[in-house]
Short mmCIF file of C-alpha atoms in Angstrom, two decimals:
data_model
loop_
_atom_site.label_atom_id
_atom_site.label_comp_id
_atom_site.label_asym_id
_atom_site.label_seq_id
_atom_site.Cartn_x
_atom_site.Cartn_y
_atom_site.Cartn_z
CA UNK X 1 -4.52 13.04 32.23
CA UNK X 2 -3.60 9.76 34.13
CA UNK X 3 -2.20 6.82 32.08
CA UNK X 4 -5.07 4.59 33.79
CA UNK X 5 -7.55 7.31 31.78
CA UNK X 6 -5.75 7.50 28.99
CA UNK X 7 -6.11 3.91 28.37
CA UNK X 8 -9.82 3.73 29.53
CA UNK X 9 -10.78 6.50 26.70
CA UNK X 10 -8.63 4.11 24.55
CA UNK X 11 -10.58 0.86 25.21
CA UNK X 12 -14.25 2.92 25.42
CA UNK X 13 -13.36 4.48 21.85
CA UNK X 14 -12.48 0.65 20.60
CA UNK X 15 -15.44 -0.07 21.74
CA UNK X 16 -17.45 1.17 19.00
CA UNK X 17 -18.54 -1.61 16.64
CA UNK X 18 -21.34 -2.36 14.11
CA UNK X 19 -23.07 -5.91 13.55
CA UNK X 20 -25.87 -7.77 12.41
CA UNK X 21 -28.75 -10.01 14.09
CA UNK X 22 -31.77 -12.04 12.16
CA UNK X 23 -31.04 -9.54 9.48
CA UNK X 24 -31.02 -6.41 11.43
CA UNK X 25 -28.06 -3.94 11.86
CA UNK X 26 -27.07 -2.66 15.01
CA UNK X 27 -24.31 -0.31 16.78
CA UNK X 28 -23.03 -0.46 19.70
CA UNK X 29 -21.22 3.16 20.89
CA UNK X 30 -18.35 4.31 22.84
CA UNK X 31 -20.29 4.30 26.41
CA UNK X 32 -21.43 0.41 25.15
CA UNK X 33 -25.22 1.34 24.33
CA UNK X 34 -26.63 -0.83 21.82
CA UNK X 35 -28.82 0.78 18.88
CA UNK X 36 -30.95 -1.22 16.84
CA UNK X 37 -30.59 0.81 13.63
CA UNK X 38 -32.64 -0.79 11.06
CA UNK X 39 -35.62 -3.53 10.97
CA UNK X 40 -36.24 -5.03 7.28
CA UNK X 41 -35.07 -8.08 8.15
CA UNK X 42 -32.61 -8.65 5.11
CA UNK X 43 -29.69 -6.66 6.02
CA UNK X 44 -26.11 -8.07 6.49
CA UNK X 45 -22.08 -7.74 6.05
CA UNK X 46 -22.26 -4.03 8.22
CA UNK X 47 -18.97 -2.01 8.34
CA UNK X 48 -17.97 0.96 10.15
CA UNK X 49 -17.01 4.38 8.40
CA UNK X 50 -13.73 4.91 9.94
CA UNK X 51 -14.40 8.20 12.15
CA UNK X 52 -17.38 6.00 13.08
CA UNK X 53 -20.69 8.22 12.20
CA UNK X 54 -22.05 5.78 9.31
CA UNK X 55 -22.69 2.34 9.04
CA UNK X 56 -22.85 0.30 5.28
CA UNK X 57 -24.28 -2.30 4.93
CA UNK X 58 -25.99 -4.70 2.26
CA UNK X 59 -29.88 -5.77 1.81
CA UNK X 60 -30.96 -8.84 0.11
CA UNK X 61 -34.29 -8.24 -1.94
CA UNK X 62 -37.33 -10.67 -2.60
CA UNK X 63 -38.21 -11.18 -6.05
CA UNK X 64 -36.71 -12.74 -9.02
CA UNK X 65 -33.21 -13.87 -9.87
CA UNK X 66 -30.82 -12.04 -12.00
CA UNK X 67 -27.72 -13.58 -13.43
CA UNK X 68 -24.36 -12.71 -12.35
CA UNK X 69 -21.74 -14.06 -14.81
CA UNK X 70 -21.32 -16.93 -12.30
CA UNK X 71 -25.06 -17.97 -11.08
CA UNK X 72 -28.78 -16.41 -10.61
CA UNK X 73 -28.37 -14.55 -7.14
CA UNK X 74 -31.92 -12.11 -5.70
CA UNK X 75 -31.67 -8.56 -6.31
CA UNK X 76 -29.34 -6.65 -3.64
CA UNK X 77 -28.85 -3.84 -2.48
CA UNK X 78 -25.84 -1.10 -0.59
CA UNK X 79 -27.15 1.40 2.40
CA UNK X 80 -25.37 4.00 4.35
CA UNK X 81 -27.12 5.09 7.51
CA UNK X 82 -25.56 7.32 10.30
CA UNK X 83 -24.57 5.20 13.51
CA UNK X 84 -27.33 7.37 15.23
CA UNK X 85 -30.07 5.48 12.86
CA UNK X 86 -31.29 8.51 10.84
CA UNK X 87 -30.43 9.40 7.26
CA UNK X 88 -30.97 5.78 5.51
CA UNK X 89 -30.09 6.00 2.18
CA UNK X 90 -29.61 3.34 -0.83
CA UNK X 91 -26.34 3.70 -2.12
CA UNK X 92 -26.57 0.94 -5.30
CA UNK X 93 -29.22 -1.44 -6.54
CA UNK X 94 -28.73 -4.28 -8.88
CA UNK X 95 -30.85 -4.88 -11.74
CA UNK X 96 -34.73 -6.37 -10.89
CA UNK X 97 -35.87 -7.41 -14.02
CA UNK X 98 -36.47 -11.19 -14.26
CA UNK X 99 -33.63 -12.66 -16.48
CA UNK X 100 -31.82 -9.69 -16.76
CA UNK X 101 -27.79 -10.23 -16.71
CA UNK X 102 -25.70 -7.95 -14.72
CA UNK X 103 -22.04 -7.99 -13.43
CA UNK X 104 -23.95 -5.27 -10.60
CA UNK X 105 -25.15 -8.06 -8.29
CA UNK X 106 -24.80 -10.48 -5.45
CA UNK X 107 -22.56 -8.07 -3.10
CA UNK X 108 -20.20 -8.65 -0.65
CA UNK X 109 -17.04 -7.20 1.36
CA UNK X 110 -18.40 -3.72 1.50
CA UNK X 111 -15.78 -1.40 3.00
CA UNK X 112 -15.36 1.92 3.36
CA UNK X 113 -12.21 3.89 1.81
CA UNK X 114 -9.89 5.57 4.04
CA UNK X 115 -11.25 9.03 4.25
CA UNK X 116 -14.93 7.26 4.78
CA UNK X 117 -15.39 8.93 0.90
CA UNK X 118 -16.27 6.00 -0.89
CA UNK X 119 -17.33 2.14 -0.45
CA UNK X 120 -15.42 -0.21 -1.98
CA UNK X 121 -17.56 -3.88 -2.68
CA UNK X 122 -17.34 -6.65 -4.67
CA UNK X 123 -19.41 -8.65 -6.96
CA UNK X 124 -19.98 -12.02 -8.48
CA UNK X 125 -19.38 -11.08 -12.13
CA UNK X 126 -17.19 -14.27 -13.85
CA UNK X 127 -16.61 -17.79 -13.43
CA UNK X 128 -13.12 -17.31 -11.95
CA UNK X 129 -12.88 -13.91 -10.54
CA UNK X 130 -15.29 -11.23 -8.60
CA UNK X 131 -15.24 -7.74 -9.87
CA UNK X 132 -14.50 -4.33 -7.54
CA UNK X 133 -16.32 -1.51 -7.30
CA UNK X 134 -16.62 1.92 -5.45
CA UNK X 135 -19.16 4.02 -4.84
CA UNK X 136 -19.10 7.82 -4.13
CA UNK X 137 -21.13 8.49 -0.73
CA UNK X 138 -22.57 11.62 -1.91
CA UNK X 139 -22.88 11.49 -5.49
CA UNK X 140 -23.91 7.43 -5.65
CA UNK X 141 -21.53 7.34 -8.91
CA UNK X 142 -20.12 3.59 -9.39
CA UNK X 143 -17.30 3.00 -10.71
CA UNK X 144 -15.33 -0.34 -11.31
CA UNK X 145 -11.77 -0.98 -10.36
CA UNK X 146 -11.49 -4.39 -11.81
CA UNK X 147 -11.38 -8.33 -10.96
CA UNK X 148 -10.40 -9.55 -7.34
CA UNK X 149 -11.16 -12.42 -5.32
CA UNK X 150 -10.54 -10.88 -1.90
CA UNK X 151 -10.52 -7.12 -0.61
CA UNK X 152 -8.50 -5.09 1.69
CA UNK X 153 -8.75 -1.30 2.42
CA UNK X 154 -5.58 -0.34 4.20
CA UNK X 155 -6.23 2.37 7.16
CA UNK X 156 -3.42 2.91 8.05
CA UNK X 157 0.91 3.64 7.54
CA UNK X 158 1.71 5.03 4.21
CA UNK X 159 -0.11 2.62 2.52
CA UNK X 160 -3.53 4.12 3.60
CA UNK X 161 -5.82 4.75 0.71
CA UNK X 162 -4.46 1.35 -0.78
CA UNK X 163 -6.49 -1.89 -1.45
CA UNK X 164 -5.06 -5.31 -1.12
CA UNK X 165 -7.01 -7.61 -3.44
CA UNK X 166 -6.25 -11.17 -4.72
CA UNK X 167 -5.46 -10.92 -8.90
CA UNK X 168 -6.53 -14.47 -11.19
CA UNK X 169 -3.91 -13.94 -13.73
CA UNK X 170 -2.78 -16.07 -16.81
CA UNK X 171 0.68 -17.63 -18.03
CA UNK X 172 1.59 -17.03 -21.38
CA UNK X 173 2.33 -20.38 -22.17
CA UNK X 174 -1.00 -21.42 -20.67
CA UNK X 175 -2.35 -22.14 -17.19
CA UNK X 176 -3.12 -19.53 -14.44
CA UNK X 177 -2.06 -18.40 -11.08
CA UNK X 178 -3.26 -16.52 -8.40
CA UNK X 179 -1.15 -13.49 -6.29
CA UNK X 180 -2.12 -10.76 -3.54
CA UNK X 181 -1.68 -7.27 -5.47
CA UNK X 182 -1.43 -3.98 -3.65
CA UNK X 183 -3.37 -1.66 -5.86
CA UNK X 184 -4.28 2.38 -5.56
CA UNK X 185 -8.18 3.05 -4.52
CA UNK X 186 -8.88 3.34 -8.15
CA UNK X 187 -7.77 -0.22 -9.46
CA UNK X 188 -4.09 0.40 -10.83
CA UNK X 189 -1.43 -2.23 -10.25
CA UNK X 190 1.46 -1.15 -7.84
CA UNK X 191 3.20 -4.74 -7.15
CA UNK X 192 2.52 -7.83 -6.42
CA UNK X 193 3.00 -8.82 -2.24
CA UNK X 194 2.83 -12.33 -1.80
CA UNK X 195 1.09 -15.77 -3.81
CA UNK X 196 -2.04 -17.09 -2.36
CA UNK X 197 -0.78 -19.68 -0.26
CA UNK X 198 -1.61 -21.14 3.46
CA UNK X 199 1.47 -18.87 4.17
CA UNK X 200 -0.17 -15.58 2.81
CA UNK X 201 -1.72 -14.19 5.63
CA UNK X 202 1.29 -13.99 8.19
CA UNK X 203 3.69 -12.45 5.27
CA UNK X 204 0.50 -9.92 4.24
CA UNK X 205 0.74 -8.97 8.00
CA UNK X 206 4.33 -8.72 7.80
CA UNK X 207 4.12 -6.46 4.79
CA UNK X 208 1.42 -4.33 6.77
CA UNK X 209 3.24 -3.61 9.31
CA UNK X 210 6.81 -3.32 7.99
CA UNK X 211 6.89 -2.74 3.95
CA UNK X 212 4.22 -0.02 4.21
CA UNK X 213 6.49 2.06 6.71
CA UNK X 214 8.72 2.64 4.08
CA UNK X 215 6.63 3.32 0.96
CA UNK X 216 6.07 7.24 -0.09
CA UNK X 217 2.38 8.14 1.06
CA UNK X 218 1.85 9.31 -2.76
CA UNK X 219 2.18 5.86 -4.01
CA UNK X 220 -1.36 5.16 -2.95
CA UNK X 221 -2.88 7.91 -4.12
CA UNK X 222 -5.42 7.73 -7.13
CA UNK X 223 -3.04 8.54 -10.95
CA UNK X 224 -0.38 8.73 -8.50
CA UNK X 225 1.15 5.38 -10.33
CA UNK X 226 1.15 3.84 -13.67
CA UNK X 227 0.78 0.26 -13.73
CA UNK X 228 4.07 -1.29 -14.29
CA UNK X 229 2.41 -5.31 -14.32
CA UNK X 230 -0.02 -6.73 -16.71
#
């Protein structure tokens, strides 16, 4: 195999991407075929499983408002559907009962894990902080990891498996703060990487690409770690 093909296998495979239009999701292959893959109207925030067969994605219901722990937000929705279009399935549902409260609502950020296992998403669930959940692909089970105003799934380097998510934490003496905290996929503290800052995303990248090099694979790993912060 040339170099020149080598590389042209290497852009057609980057190729492969997911997005959405007037609230439809579509996917767009390795040969650059476009797939229209479903047609409600209300879908959004797609991501790609990371071998590329499924698609997630979230859908925004009619009906009444729930509340959130921060504001009234319509019912929602998480699919999975194969990047083919078949096999649509609902994943999680927040509640649909006028009034009703629930910490399970307004979505956002869904990602798949690593191994393309699990989705990770968050929610509006507090005045000051989301909350982070993950869902089993098979089994549907929900479980959540915790607050977090921002989420990461690392992909790759020995931090794989990891999740990068911004921690609203409190001073003893009073006040708050705000850090980046590199956590394993089920929620436990590992350290913290950098404040939130207008700096934060160049030394986030840095750690990326150089800190995670040197980190034991088994760090990231779920009970691998006991949380050493609070």
């Amino acid at each position: 195999m040339t170099l020149l093909t080598t590389a042209l296998l290497t852009m057609s495979a980057a190729a492969q991407t997911t997005f959405e239009k007037d609230g439809n999701i579509f996917f767009t292959d390795a040969t650059g075929q476009t797939k229209q893959l479903t047609s409600s109207g209300k879908d959004a925030a797609p991501t790609l499983s990371p071998d590329k067969k499924y698609v997630t994605f979230i859908r925004t219901l009619d009906g009444p408002k729930i509340w959130t722990g921060r504001d009234d937000a319509y019912p929602q929705e998480i699919w999975i559907i194969s990047s083919d279009g078949r096999g649509a399935r609902r994943l999680v549902a927040s509640p649909t009962k006028p009034g009703q409260e629930s910490s399970l609502a307004s979505f956002s950020n869904p990602q798949f894990a690593f191994d393309g296992r699990s989705v990770f998403f968050m929610t509006n669930c507090a005045a000051v902080s989301n909350c982070i959940y993950n869902v089993d692909v098979t089994t549907g089970r929900v479980k959540p990891l915790g607050g977090g105003n921002m989420l990461d799934v690392i992909h790759e380097g020995n931090c794989r498996g990891c999740l990068i998510v911004i921690k609203h934490k409190y001073f003893l003496a009073g006040g708050s703060y705000d850090w980046y905290w590199l956590l394993t996929s089920n929620g436990m503290e590992i350290d913290p990487i950098v404040d939130y800052s207008e700096n934060a995303e160049t030394e986030l990248q840095r750690f990326k690409a150089e800190t995670c090099q040197f980190r034991a694979p088994r760090d990231c790993r779920p009970h691998a770690v006991r949380s050493r912060h609070k």
